[in-house]
mmCIF file of C-alpha atoms in Angstrom:
data_model
loop_
_atom_site.group_PDB
_atom_site.id
_atom_site.type_symbol
_atom_site.label_atom_id
_atom_site.label_comp_id
_atom_site.label_asym_id
_atom_site.label_seq_id
_atom_site.Cartn_x
_atom_site.Cartn_y
_atom_site.Cartn_z
ATOM 1 C CA MET S 1401 6.181 17.246 7.659
ATOM 2 C CA THR S 1402 2.695 18.599 8.216
ATOM 3 C CA VAL S 1403 -0.463 17.560 6.262
ATOM 4 C CA VAL S 1404 -3.649 19.757 6.537
ATOM 5 C CA GLN S 1405 -6.767 17.319 6.778
ATOM 6 C CA GLY S 1406 -10.210 18.297 5.862
ATOM 7 C CA VAL S 1407 -13.269 17.877 7.364
ATOM 8 C CA HIS S 1408 -14.975 14.294 6.961
ATOM 9 C CA GLY S 1409 -17.655 14.922 4.103
ATOM 10 C CA ARG S 1410 -21.131 13.589 3.986
ATOM 11 C CA ARG S 1411 -21.072 9.966 2.940
ATOM 12 C CA ARG S 1412 -22.444 9.559 -0.645
ATOM 13 C CA VAL S 1413 -25.920 7.939 -1.113
ATOM 14 C CA GLY S 1414 -26.736 5.068 -3.876
ATOM 15 C CA GLN S 1415 -25.576 1.695 -4.223
ATOM 16 C CA GLY S 1416 -22.731 1.788 -1.810
ATOM 17 C CA GLU S 1417 -25.391 1.812 1.093
ATOM 18 C CA SER S 1418 -26.852 -1.495 0.393
ATOM 19 C CA PHE S 1419 -26.636 -4.523 2.661
ATOM 20 C CA TRP S 1420 -23.088 -6.250 2.390
ATOM 21 C CA GLN S 1421 -22.738 -8.606 5.084
ATOM 22 C CA PHE S 1422 -22.771 -9.128 8.867
ATOM 23 C CA ARG S 1423 -19.422 -9.817 10.777
ATOM 24 C CA GLN S 1424 -18.482 -10.555 14.349
ATOM 25 C CA PHE S 1425 -18.204 -7.782 16.685
ATOM 26 C CA GLY S 1426 -14.194 -7.422 17.135
ATOM 27 C CA TYR S 1427 -11.555 -5.295 18.415
ATOM 28 C CA GLY S 1428 -11.821 -1.687 17.384
ATOM 29 C CA ASP S 1429 -15.322 -2.007 16.779
ATOM 30 C CA SER S 1430 -17.780 0.556 18.432
ATOM 31 C CA PRO S 1431 -20.978 -1.121 20.606
ATOM 32 C CA ARG S 1432 -22.950 1.377 18.699
ATOM 33 C CA GLN S 1433 -22.196 -0.859 15.275
ATOM 34 C CA ILE S 1434 -23.652 -3.616 16.924
ATOM 35 C CA ASP S 1435 -26.890 -5.104 15.176
ATOM 36 C CA TRP S 1436 -29.085 -6.463 18.130
ATOM 37 C CA ARG S 1437 -31.579 -8.183 16.001
ATOM 38 C CA ARG S 1438 -28.955 -10.539 14.236
ATOM 39 C CA SER S 1439 -26.993 -10.883 17.365
ATOM 40 C CA ALA S 1440 -30.313 -12.056 19.338
ATOM 41 C CA ARG S 1441 -29.978 -15.062 17.043
ATOM 42 C CA SER S 1442 -26.768 -16.128 18.474
ATOM 43 C CA ASP S 1443 -24.433 -16.275 21.182
ATOM 44 C CA ARG S 1444 -22.183 -14.105 19.738
ATOM 45 C CA LEU S 1445 -22.426 -9.981 18.605
ATOM 46 C CA PHE S 1446 -22.692 -9.132 15.029
ATOM 47 C CA ILE S 1447 -22.026 -5.758 13.200
ATOM 48 C CA ARG S 1448 -24.045 -5.068 10.105
ATOM 49 C CA GLU S 1449 -21.853 -3.846 7.150
ATOM 50 C CA THR S 1450 -23.026 -1.975 4.034
ATOM 51 C CA GLU S 1451 -21.069 -2.009 1.081
ATOM 52 C CA TRP S 1452 -20.224 1.727 1.296
ATOM 53 C CA GLU S 1453 -18.671 0.797 4.795
ATOM 54 C CA ALA S 1454 -16.710 -1.695 3.479
ATOM 55 C CA ALA S 1455 -15.245 1.117 1.270
ATOM 56 C CA GLN S 1456 -14.037 2.676 4.186
ATOM 57 C CA SER S 1457 -11.585 -0.092 4.897
ATOM 58 C CA VAL S 1458 -8.185 0.363 4.058
ATOM 59 C CA TRP S 1459 -5.413 -2.335 3.700
ATOM 60 C CA LEU S 1460 -1.721 -1.177 3.419
ATOM 61 C CA TRP S 1461 1.424 -2.835 2.311
ATOM 62 C CA ASN S 1462 5.066 -1.890 3.063
ATOM 63 C CA ASP S 1463 7.359 -3.788 0.613
ATOM 64 C CA GLN S 1464 9.705 -6.330 3.084
ATOM 65 C CA SER S 1465 12.090 -7.525 0.483
ATOM 66 C CA ALA S 1466 15.978 -7.091 0.695
ATOM 67 C CA SER S 1467 16.084 -4.838 -2.175
ATOM 68 C CA MET S 1468 14.293 -2.261 -0.021
ATOM 69 C CA ASN S 1469 17.653 -2.059 2.328
ATOM 70 C CA TYR S 1470 19.404 -0.033 -0.603
ATOM 71 C CA HIS S 1471 20.595 3.393 -0.250
ATOM 72 C CA SER S 1472 23.329 4.591 -2.684
ATOM 73 C CA ASP S 1473 24.657 7.206 0.028
ATOM 74 C CA ASN S 1474 24.813 7.342 3.542
ATOM 75 C CA GLY S 1475 22.820 10.817 3.421
ATOM 76 C CA LEU S 1476 19.986 9.088 1.881
ATOM 77 C CA PRO S 1477 17.268 6.838 3.621
ATOM 78 C CA GLU S 1478 17.184 3.472 2.991
ATOM 79 C CA LYS S 1479 13.921 2.571 0.802
ATOM 80 C CA TRP S 1480 12.018 0.709 3.365
ATOM 81 C CA GLU S 1481 12.723 3.712 5.822
ATOM 82 C CA ARG S 1482 10.890 6.210 3.301
ATOM 83 C CA ALA S 1483 8.291 3.571 2.192
ATOM 84 C CA ALA S 1484 7.435 3.323 6.309
ATOM 85 C CA VAL S 1485 7.357 6.978 6.784
ATOM 86 C CA LEU S 1486 4.618 7.303 4.196
ATOM 87 C CA ASN S 1487 2.429 4.419 5.070
ATOM 88 C CA LEU S 1488 2.605 5.455 8.570
ATOM 89 C CA ALA S 1489 1.641 9.035 7.828
ATOM 90 C CA LEU S 1490 -1.218 7.594 5.721
ATOM 91 C CA MET S 1491 -2.325 5.672 8.641
ATOM 92 C CA SER S 1492 -2.491 8.235 10.794
ATOM 93 C CA LEU S 1493 -4.468 10.475 8.437
ATOM 94 C CA LEU S 1494 -6.686 7.827 7.921
ATOM 95 C CA VAL S 1495 -7.586 6.932 11.481
ATOM 96 C CA ARG S 1496 -8.217 10.523 12.156
ATOM 97 C CA GLY S 1497 -10.701 10.473 9.197
ATOM 98 C CA GLY S 1498 -12.604 7.794 10.991
ATOM 99 C CA GLU S 1499 -11.588 4.969 8.323
ATOM 100 C CA ARG S 1500 -10.783 1.473 9.401
ATOM 101 C CA ILE S 1501 -7.304 0.241 8.510
ATOM 102 C CA ALA S 1502 -5.273 -3.142 8.265
ATOM 103 C CA LEU S 1503 -1.818 -4.245 6.881
ATOM 104 C CA LEU S 1504 -2.638 -6.100 3.782
ATOM 105 C CA ASP S 1505 -0.375 -9.263 4.771
ATOM 106 C CA GLN S 1506 -1.886 -9.649 8.331
ATOM 107 C CA PRO S 1507 -4.885 -11.704 9.266
ATOM 108 C CA GLU S 1508 -6.717 -9.071 11.441
ATOM 109 C CA ARG S 1509 -9.901 -7.311 10.262
ATOM 110 C CA PRO S 1510 -9.564 -3.339 9.634
ATOM 111 C CA ALA S 1511 -10.314 -1.334 12.621
ATOM 112 C CA THR S 1512 -9.655 2.347 13.484
ATOM 113 C CA GLY S 1513 -8.748 4.271 16.835
ATOM 114 C CA ARG S 1514 -5.542 5.166 18.313
ATOM 115 C CA ALA S 1515 -5.029 1.540 19.804
ATOM 116 C CA THR S 1516 -5.254 0.171 16.142
ATOM 117 C CA LEU S 1517 -2.959 2.835 15.023
ATOM 118 C CA ASN S 1518 -0.283 1.971 17.361
ATOM 119 C CA ARG S 1519 -0.768 -1.885 16.937
ATOM 120 C CA LEU S 1520 -0.141 -1.680 13.118
ATOM 121 C CA ALA S 1521 2.762 0.849 13.575
ATOM 122 C CA ALA S 1522 4.521 -1.406 15.717
ATOM 123 C CA VAL S 1523 3.980 -4.224 13.518
ATOM 124 C CA MET S 1524 4.838 -2.274 10.342
ATOM 125 C CA THR S 1525 8.366 -0.801 11.985
ATOM 126 C CA ASN S 1526 9.292 -3.975 13.877
ATOM 127 C CA ARG S 1527 9.339 -6.323 10.835
ATOM 128 C CA GLY S 1528 12.520 -4.878 9.270
ATOM 129 C CA THR S 1529 13.307 -6.074 5.571
ATOM 130 C CA GLY S 1530 13.973 -9.049 4.109
ATOM 131 C CA THR S 1531 10.950 -10.998 5.839
ATOM 132 C CA ASP S 1532 9.643 -12.011 2.313
ATOM 133 C CA ASP S 1533 11.831 -12.895 -0.573
ATOM 134 C CA ASN S 1534 9.900 -11.634 -3.897
ATOM 135 C CA GLY S 1535 8.308 -7.944 -3.093
ATOM 136 C CA ILE S 1536 4.830 -9.041 -4.628
ATOM 137 C CA PRO S 1537 2.128 -7.769 -2.666
ATOM 138 C CA PRO S 1538 -0.494 -10.567 -1.383
ATOM 139 C CA ALA S 1539 -3.858 -10.609 -3.255
ATOM 140 C CA PRO S 1540 -6.304 -11.924 -0.427
ATOM 141 C CA GLU S 1541 -9.973 -11.917 -0.679
ATOM 142 C CA LEU S 1542 -11.273 -8.708 0.449
ATOM 143 C CA PRO S 1543 -14.569 -6.671 0.230
ATOM 144 C CA ARG S 1544 -15.798 -5.189 -2.745
ATOM 145 C CA PHE S 1545 -14.923 -1.706 -2.744
ATOM 146 C CA GLY S 1546 -12.196 -1.784 -0.443
ATOM 147 C CA SER S 1547 -8.896 -0.065 -1.088
ATOM 148 C CA VAL S 1548 -5.470 -1.018 -0.976
ATOM 149 C CA ILE S 1549 -2.210 1.285 -0.552
ATOM 150 C CA LEU S 1550 1.069 -0.625 -2.001
ATOM 151 C CA ILE S 1551 4.487 0.979 -1.402
ATOM 152 C CA GLY S 1552 7.838 -0.294 -2.434
ATOM 153 C CA ASP S 1553 10.444 -0.620 -5.410
ATOM 154 C CA PHE S 1554 8.238 -2.743 -7.806
ATOM 155 C CA LEU S 1555 11.426 -4.198 -8.686
ATOM 156 C CA ALA S 1556 9.921 -7.719 -8.634
ATOM 157 C CA PRO S 1557 9.555 -9.672 -11.891
ATOM 158 C CA PRO S 1558 6.858 -7.543 -13.626
ATOM 159 C CA GLU S 1559 4.855 -10.587 -14.724
ATOM 160 C CA SER S 1560 4.148 -11.625 -11.102
ATOM 161 C CA LEU S 1561 3.676 -8.068 -9.806
ATOM 162 C CA LEU S 1562 1.121 -7.209 -12.352
ATOM 163 C CA GLN S 1563 -0.866 -10.656 -11.783
ATOM 164 C CA ALA S 1564 -1.330 -9.728 -8.010
ATOM 165 C CA THR S 1565 -2.505 -6.428 -8.899
ATOM 166 C CA ARG S 1566 -4.534 -7.318 -11.536
ATOM 167 C CA THR S 1567 -6.255 -9.845 -9.261
ATOM 168 C CA LEU S 1568 -7.044 -7.124 -6.725
ATOM 169 C CA ALA S 1569 -8.382 -5.144 -9.427
ATOM 170 C CA ALA S 1570 -11.062 -7.571 -10.705
ATOM 171 C CA ARG S 1571 -12.199 -8.201 -7.033
ATOM 172 C CA GLY S 1572 -13.565 -4.340 -7.092
ATOM 173 C CA ILE S 1573 -10.543 -3.106 -5.159
ATOM 174 C CA LYS S 1574 -9.055 0.299 -5.523
ATOM 175 C CA GLY S 1575 -5.557 0.712 -5.426
ATOM 176 C CA PHE S 1576 -2.861 3.448 -4.936
ATOM 177 C CA MET S 1577 0.824 2.571 -5.519
ATOM 178 C CA VAL S 1578 3.830 4.446 -5.200
ATOM 179 C CA GLN S 1579 7.120 3.219 -6.446
ATOM 180 C CA VAL S 1580 10.019 4.251 -4.025
ATOM 181 C CA LEU S 1581 13.462 4.589 -5.504
ATOM 182 C CA ASP S 1582 16.997 5.591 -4.778
ATOM 183 C CA PRO S 1583 18.170 8.251 -7.214
ATOM 184 C CA ALA S 1584 20.967 5.983 -8.454
ATOM 185 C CA GLU S 1585 18.219 3.394 -9.457
ATOM 186 C CA ILE S 1586 16.359 6.272 -11.456
ATOM 187 C CA ASP S 1587 19.372 8.012 -13.024
ATOM 188 C CA MET S 1588 22.081 4.626 -13.177
ATOM 189 C CA PRO S 1589 25.350 7.179 -12.740
ATOM 190 C CA PHE S 1590 27.971 4.585 -12.222
ATOM 191 C CA GLN S 1591 30.920 4.833 -14.341
ATOM 192 C CA GLY S 1592 34.179 2.388 -14.694
ATOM 193 C CA ARG S 1593 34.894 -0.587 -13.321
ATOM 194 C CA ARG S 1594 32.075 -1.629 -10.663
ATOM 195 C CA ARG S 1595 30.900 -4.805 -8.887
ATOM 196 C CA PHE S 1596 27.189 -4.933 -8.557
ATOM 197 C CA LEU S 1597 26.025 -6.792 -5.625
ATOM 198 C CA GLY S 1598 22.542 -8.750 -5.917
ATOM 199 C CA MET S 1599 20.665 -7.946 -2.811
ATOM 200 C CA GLU S 1600 17.906 -10.892 -3.473
ATOM 201 C CA ASP S 1601 20.212 -14.188 -4.331
ATOM 202 C CA GLU S 1602 20.746 -12.684 -7.954
ATOM 203 C CA GLY S 1603 24.483 -13.196 -7.460
ATOM 204 C CA ASP S 1604 27.275 -10.263 -8.239
ATOM 205 C CA LEU S 1605 28.067 -8.969 -11.684
ATOM 206 C CA LEU S 1606 31.470 -7.407 -12.321
ATOM 207 C CA VAL S 1607 31.662 -4.612 -15.163
ATOM 208 C CA GLY S 1608 34.473 -3.266 -16.651
ATOM 209 C CA ARG S 1609 32.228 -0.030 -17.912
ATOM 210 C CA ALA S 1610 29.625 0.509 -15.576
ATOM 211 C CA GLU S 1611 28.469 3.530 -18.219
ATOM 212 C CA SER S 1612 27.606 0.630 -21.061
ATOM 213 C CA LEU S 1613 24.866 -0.748 -19.227
ATOM 214 C CA ARG S 1614 23.018 2.641 -18.451
ATOM 215 C CA LEU S 1615 21.202 3.089 -21.796
ATOM 216 C CA GLY S 1616 19.868 -0.772 -21.397
ATOM 217 C CA TYR S 1617 19.068 -0.295 -17.790
ATOM 218 C CA LEU S 1618 17.029 3.006 -18.055
ATOM 219 C CA ASN S 1619 14.986 1.506 -21.216
ATOM 220 C CA ARG S 1620 14.121 -1.516 -18.958
ATOM 221 C CA LEU S 1621 13.150 0.751 -15.828
ATOM 222 C CA ALA S 1622 10.957 2.785 -18.428
ATOM 223 C CA GLU S 1623 9.619 -0.033 -19.660
ATOM 224 C CA LEU S 1624 8.685 -1.551 -16.206
ATOM 225 C CA GLN S 1625 6.967 2.055 -15.046
ATOM 226 C CA ASP S 1626 4.983 2.230 -18.315
ATOM 227 C CA GLU S 1627 3.361 -1.131 -17.638
ATOM 228 C CA LEU S 1628 2.618 -0.183 -14.163
ATOM 229 C CA SER S 1629 1.214 3.311 -15.413
ATOM 230 C CA THR S 1630 -0.687 1.378 -18.108
ATOM 231 C CA PHE S 1631 -2.190 -1.027 -15.755
ATOM 232 C CA ALA S 1632 -2.895 1.682 -13.180
ATOM 233 C CA ARG S 1633 -4.944 4.049 -16.085
ATOM 234 C CA HIS S 1634 -6.836 0.766 -17.135
ATOM 235 C CA ALA S 1635 -7.874 -0.201 -13.662
ATOM 236 C CA ASP S 1636 -8.620 3.521 -12.404
ATOM 237 C CA TRP S 1637 -5.446 2.814 -9.721
ATOM 238 C CA TYR S 1638 -3.195 5.490 -8.664
ATOM 239 C CA PHE S 1639 0.358 5.114 -9.493
ATOM 240 C CA SER S 1640 3.451 7.379 -9.142
ATOM 241 C CA VAL S 1641 7.045 7.277 -8.761
ATOM 242 C CA HIS S 1642 9.142 9.067 -5.574
ATOM 243 C CA SER S 1643 13.163 9.259 -5.261
ATOM 244 C CA THR S 1644 14.579 8.952 -1.895
ATOM 245 C CA ASP S 1645 16.330 12.253 -2.301
ATOM 246 C CA GLY S 1646 13.240 14.346 -2.404
ATOM 247 C CA PRO S 1647 11.338 15.056 0.731
ATOM 248 C CA ALA S 1648 8.504 12.755 1.745
ATOM 249 C CA GLN S 1649 5.719 15.522 1.876
ATOM 250 C CA PRO S 1650 4.997 15.989 -1.802
ATOM 251 C CA ALA S 1651 4.527 12.276 -2.279
ATOM 252 C CA LEU S 1652 2.513 11.983 0.739
ATOM 253 C CA LEU S 1653 0.190 15.156 -0.238
ATOM 254 C CA GLY S 1654 -0.327 13.529 -3.935
ATOM 255 C CA LEU S 1655 -1.348 10.102 -2.772
ATOM 256 C CA TYR S 1656 -3.574 11.665 0.238
ATOM 257 C CA ALA S 1657 -5.341 13.672 -2.267
ATOM 258 C CA ALA S 1658 -5.804 10.752 -4.539
ATOM 259 C CA ILE S 1659 -7.044 8.644 -1.429
ATOM 260 C CA ALA S 1660 -9.250 11.317 -0.184
ATOM 261 C CA ASP S 1661 -10.856 11.791 -3.323
ATOM 262 C CA HIS S 1662 -11.683 8.139 -3.350
ATOM 263 C CA LEU S 1663 -13.048 7.820 -0.149
ATOM 264 C CA ASP S 1664 -14.747 11.175 -0.083
ATOM 265 C CA LEU S 1665 -12.621 12.497 2.978
#
């Protein structure tokens, strides 16, 4: 999978260049960023951040719920694998562009550089799935003008999912959401007597004619996606759906194009 990255453009001037905050110098920061005047008043080193610099910080989230283990055919990747591929590729592109990255559900501050990329990639790929039980992205306090990338199946209760995304949007956070689904979850092709196994403690369901559930299921999925796309449109977020039976590159290109436009890459 190849993505051609453009040259990092000139930073936009205006509101984004106003002072945001001082923060302590930390792992991944360059000594050139140190504000020596502020640091002279303390026994610690501090960095001066502006609002536009905060906008160059990106937090990523990979759904770790048990439903992400699903694939309907051995020839297809599990959903968490495809989500991880998209997130890892994005992290690499963002670091190459000089942006700072962090994981949304981890306490570390955003940083850039190859060491940061390797460390976050190891955390993301080593956690596996089933480490959280609800598939709801966290909504921590983030600097205004920051960005979040949320990749998962978004099959959690929509009211809880939308509460988290609305909380982030209300804080001035720009969001990019990709719903990763198995083709069987998109088409519901099952027929005849079937037992559906709950992957997140929902229990099992034995159905005599699985095709009788198809219309109701597809309508409910369409309602969920309409809720997510409506939220994204009103909040000026990005939302797309990706099926694991297709290549990852189109999803990555569309997502990266939206992020690059927002970050002025």
